[in-house]
Coordinates of C-alpha atoms in Angstrom, one line a residue:
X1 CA 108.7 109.8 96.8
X2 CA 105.8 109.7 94.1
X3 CA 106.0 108.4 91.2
X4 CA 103.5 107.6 88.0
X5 CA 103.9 106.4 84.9
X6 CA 101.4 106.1 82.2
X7 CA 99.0 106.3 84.4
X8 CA 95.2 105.6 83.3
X9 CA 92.1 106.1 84.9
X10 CA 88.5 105.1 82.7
X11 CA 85.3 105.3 84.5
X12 CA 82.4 102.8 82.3
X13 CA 79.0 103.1 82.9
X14 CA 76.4 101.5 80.6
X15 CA 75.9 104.5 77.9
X16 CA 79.1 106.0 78.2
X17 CA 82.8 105.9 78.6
X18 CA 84.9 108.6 80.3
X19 CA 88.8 108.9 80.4
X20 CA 89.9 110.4 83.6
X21 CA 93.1 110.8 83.5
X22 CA 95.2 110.1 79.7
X23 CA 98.8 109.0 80.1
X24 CA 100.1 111.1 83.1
X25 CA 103.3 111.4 84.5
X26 CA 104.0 112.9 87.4
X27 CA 107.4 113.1 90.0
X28 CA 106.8 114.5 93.0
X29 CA 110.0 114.5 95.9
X30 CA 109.9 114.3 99.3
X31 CA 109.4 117.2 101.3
X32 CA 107.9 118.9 98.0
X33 CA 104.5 121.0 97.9
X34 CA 103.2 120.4 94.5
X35 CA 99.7 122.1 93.5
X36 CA 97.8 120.2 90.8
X37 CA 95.4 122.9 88.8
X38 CA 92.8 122.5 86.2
X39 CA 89.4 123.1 85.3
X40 CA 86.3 121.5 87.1
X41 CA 86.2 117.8 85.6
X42 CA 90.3 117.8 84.7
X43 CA 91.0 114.5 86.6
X44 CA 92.5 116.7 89.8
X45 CA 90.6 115.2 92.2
X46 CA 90.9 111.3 90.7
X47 CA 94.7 111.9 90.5
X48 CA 94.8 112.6 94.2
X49 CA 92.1 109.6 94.9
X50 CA 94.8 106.7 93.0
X51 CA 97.7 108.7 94.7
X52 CA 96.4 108.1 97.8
X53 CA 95.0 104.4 97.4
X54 CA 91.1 104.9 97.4
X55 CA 91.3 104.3 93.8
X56 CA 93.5 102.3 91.3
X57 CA 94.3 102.9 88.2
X58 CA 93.0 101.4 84.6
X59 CA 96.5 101.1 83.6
X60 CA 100.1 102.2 84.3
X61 CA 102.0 102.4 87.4
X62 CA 101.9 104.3 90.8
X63 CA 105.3 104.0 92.6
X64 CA 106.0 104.9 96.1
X65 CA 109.6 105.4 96.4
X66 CA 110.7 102.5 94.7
X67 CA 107.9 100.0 95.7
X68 CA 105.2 100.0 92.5
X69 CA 101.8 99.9 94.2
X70 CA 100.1 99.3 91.0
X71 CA 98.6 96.5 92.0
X72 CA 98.2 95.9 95.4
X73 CA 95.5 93.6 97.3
X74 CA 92.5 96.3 98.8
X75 CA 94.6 94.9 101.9
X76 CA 97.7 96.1 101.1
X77 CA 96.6 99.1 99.8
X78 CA 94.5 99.8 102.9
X79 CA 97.9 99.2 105.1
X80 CA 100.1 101.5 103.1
X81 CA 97.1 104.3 103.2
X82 CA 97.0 104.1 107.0
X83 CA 100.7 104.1 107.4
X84 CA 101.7 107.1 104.7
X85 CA 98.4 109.2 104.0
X86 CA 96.8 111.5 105.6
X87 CA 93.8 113.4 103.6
X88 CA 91.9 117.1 103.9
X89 CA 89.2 117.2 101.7
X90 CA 87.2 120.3 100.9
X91 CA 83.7 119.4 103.0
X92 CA 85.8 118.3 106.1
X93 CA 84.7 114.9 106.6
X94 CA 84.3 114.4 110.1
X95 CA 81.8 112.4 111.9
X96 CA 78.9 114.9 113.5
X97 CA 78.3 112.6 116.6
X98 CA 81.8 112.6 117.3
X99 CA 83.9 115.0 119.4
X100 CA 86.2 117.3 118.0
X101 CA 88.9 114.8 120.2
X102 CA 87.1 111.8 118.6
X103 CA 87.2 112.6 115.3
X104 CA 90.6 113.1 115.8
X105 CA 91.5 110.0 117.5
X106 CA 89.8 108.0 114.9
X107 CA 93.3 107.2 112.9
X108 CA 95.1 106.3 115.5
X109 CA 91.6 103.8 116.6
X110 CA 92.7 101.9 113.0
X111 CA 96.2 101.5 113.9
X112 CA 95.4 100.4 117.1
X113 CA 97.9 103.2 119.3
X114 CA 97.3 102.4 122.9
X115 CA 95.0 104.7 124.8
X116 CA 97.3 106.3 126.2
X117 CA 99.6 107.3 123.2
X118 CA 96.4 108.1 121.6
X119 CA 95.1 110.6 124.4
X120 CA 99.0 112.2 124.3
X121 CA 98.9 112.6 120.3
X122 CA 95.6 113.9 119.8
X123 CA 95.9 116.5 122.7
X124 CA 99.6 117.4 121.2
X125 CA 97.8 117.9 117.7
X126 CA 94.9 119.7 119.1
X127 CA 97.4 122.4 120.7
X128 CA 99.5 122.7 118.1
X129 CA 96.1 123.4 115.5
X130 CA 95.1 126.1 117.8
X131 CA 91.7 124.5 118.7
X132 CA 92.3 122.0 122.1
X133 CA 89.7 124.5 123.8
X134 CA 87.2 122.3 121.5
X135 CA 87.9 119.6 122.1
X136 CA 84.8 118.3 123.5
X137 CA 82.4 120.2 120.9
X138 CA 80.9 118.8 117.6
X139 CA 82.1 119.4 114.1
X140 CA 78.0 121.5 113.6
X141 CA 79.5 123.5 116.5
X142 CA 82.3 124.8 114.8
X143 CA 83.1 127.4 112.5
X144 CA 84.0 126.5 108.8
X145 CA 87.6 127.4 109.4
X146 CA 87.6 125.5 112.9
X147 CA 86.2 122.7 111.0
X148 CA 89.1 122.5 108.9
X149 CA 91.8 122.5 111.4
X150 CA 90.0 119.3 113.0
X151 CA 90.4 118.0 109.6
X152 CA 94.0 118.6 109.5
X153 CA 94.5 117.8 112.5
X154 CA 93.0 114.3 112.0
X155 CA 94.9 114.1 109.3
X156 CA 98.7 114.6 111.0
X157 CA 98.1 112.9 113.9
X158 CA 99.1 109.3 112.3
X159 CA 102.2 111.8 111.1
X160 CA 102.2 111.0 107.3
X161 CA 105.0 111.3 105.2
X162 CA 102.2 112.4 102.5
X163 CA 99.5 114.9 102.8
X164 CA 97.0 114.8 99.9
X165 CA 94.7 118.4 99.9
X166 CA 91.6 118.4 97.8
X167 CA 90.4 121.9 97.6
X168 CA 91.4 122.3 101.4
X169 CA 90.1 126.2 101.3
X170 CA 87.0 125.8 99.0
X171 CA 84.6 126.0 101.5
X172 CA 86.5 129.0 103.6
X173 CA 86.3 132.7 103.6
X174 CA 89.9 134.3 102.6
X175 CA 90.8 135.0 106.1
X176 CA 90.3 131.4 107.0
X177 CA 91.6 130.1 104.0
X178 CA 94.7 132.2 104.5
X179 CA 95.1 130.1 107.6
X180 CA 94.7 127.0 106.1
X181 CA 97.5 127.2 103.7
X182 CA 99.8 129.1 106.3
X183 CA 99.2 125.6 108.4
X184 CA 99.4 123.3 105.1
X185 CA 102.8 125.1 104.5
X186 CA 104.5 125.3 108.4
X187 CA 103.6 121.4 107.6
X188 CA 105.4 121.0 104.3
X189 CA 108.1 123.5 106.1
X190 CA 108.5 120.7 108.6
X191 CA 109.1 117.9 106.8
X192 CA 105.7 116.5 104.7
X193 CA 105.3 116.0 101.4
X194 CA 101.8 117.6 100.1
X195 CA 99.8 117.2 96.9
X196 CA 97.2 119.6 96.4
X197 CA 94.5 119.9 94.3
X198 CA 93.2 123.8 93.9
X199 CA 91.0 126.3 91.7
X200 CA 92.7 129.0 93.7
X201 CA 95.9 130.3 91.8
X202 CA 96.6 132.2 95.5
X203 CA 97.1 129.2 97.4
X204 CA 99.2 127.3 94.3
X205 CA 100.8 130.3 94.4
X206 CA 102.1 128.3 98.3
X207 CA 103.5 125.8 96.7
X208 CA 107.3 124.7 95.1
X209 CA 105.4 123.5 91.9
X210 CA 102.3 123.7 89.9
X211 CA 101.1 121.0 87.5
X212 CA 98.4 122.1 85.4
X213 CA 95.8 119.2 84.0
X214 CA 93.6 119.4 81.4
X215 CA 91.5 116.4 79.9
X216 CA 92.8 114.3 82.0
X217 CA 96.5 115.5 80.7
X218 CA 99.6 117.0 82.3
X219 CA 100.0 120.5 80.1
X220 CA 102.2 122.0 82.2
X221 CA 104.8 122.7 85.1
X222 CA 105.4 125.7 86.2
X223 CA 108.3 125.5 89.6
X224 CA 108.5 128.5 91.5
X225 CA 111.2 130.8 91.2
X226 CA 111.6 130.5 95.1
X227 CA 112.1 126.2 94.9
X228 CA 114.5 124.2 93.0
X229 CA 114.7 121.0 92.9

């Protein structure tokens, strides 16, 4: 489903030049759940960012399936993203004046969905997260771990073939952490293909795979003895 190839990523400034990421190659299938690991400053989180279109690359190629994305307009780009991607980052994201329903109906806002598909999918969503009796609150209303299913909610409702999940549990206790990953993996278990990026060698631990980055390099890959591909 994913594919890179050579892929560079060089950020400039006016003192200093920093490589990113250094050559990196990485297959990932559909329906897979691959965990990218690394140190603070590896290239994790840029990986995930050109993966999922906010960023592009300096050089090399992105392919999805067979199309090579490498060097789409910001408008095509922007299409794909809304059609394929759906995103859990560590701090949430969502919008404090919005609803808990809001927040989550703001995907299907950019895609234009009807009203009344939207109303039916977010409320579907909401029940399945375990949180529709919030529906009317406000993300500074909710408990971190409540928080984070509005976030993952918000990002299935468009029902991505790709999930991309920076440090989804960073900000969590364990118990709500556990919870996290146990819904991250009933998705993968249903069909999505996830990429996430983790400190936590528990919740890599979740997925079929674990790359391992260091200076901006692919060291590693470790499959789990449960997964093969």
């Amino acid at each position: 489903m994913i594919r890179t190839n050579e892929l560079i990523k060089v950020f400039k400034n006016s003192e200093i030049e920093t490589m990113a990421l250094n050559k990196v190659h990485l297959d990932v299938d559909e329906g897979e759940f691959v965990a990218i690991m690394g140190p603070s400053g590896c290239g994790k989180s840029t990986l995930l960012n050109i993966i999922g279109l906010l960023d592009t690359p300096s050089s090399g190629e992105l392919f999805f399936g067979n199309q090579n994305v490498s060097n789409h307009s910001e408008k095509e780009r922007t299409q794909l993203r809304k059609a394929t991607v759906g995103f859990v980052f560590q701090s949430f994201n969502l919008i404090d004046e919005l609803s808990v329903f809001e927040n989550v109906e703001l995907p299907l806002l950019y895609m234009n969905v009807s009203a009344r598909e939207r109303k039916q999918r977010v409320e579907h969503i909401l029940s399945k997260m375990q949180i529709a009796h919030r529906r009317k609150h406000f993300p500074q209303q909710l408990s971190g771990g409540q928080q984070q299913r509005v976030a993952i909610a918000r990002a299935v409702v468009t029902e991505p073939k790709l999930i991309l999940a920076d440090e989804p549990t960073g900000n969590l206790d364990s118990a709500n952490g556990e919870e996290v990953m146990d819904m991250l993996t009933q998705l993968n278990n249903n069909g999505a293909t996830i990429i996430m990026a983790t400190h936590s060698t528990s919740d890599a631990e979740k997925a079929h795979r674990i790359v391992q980055l260091f200076d901006g390099h692919v060291v590693t890959e470790n499959i789990q003895s449960f997964y093969v591909r």
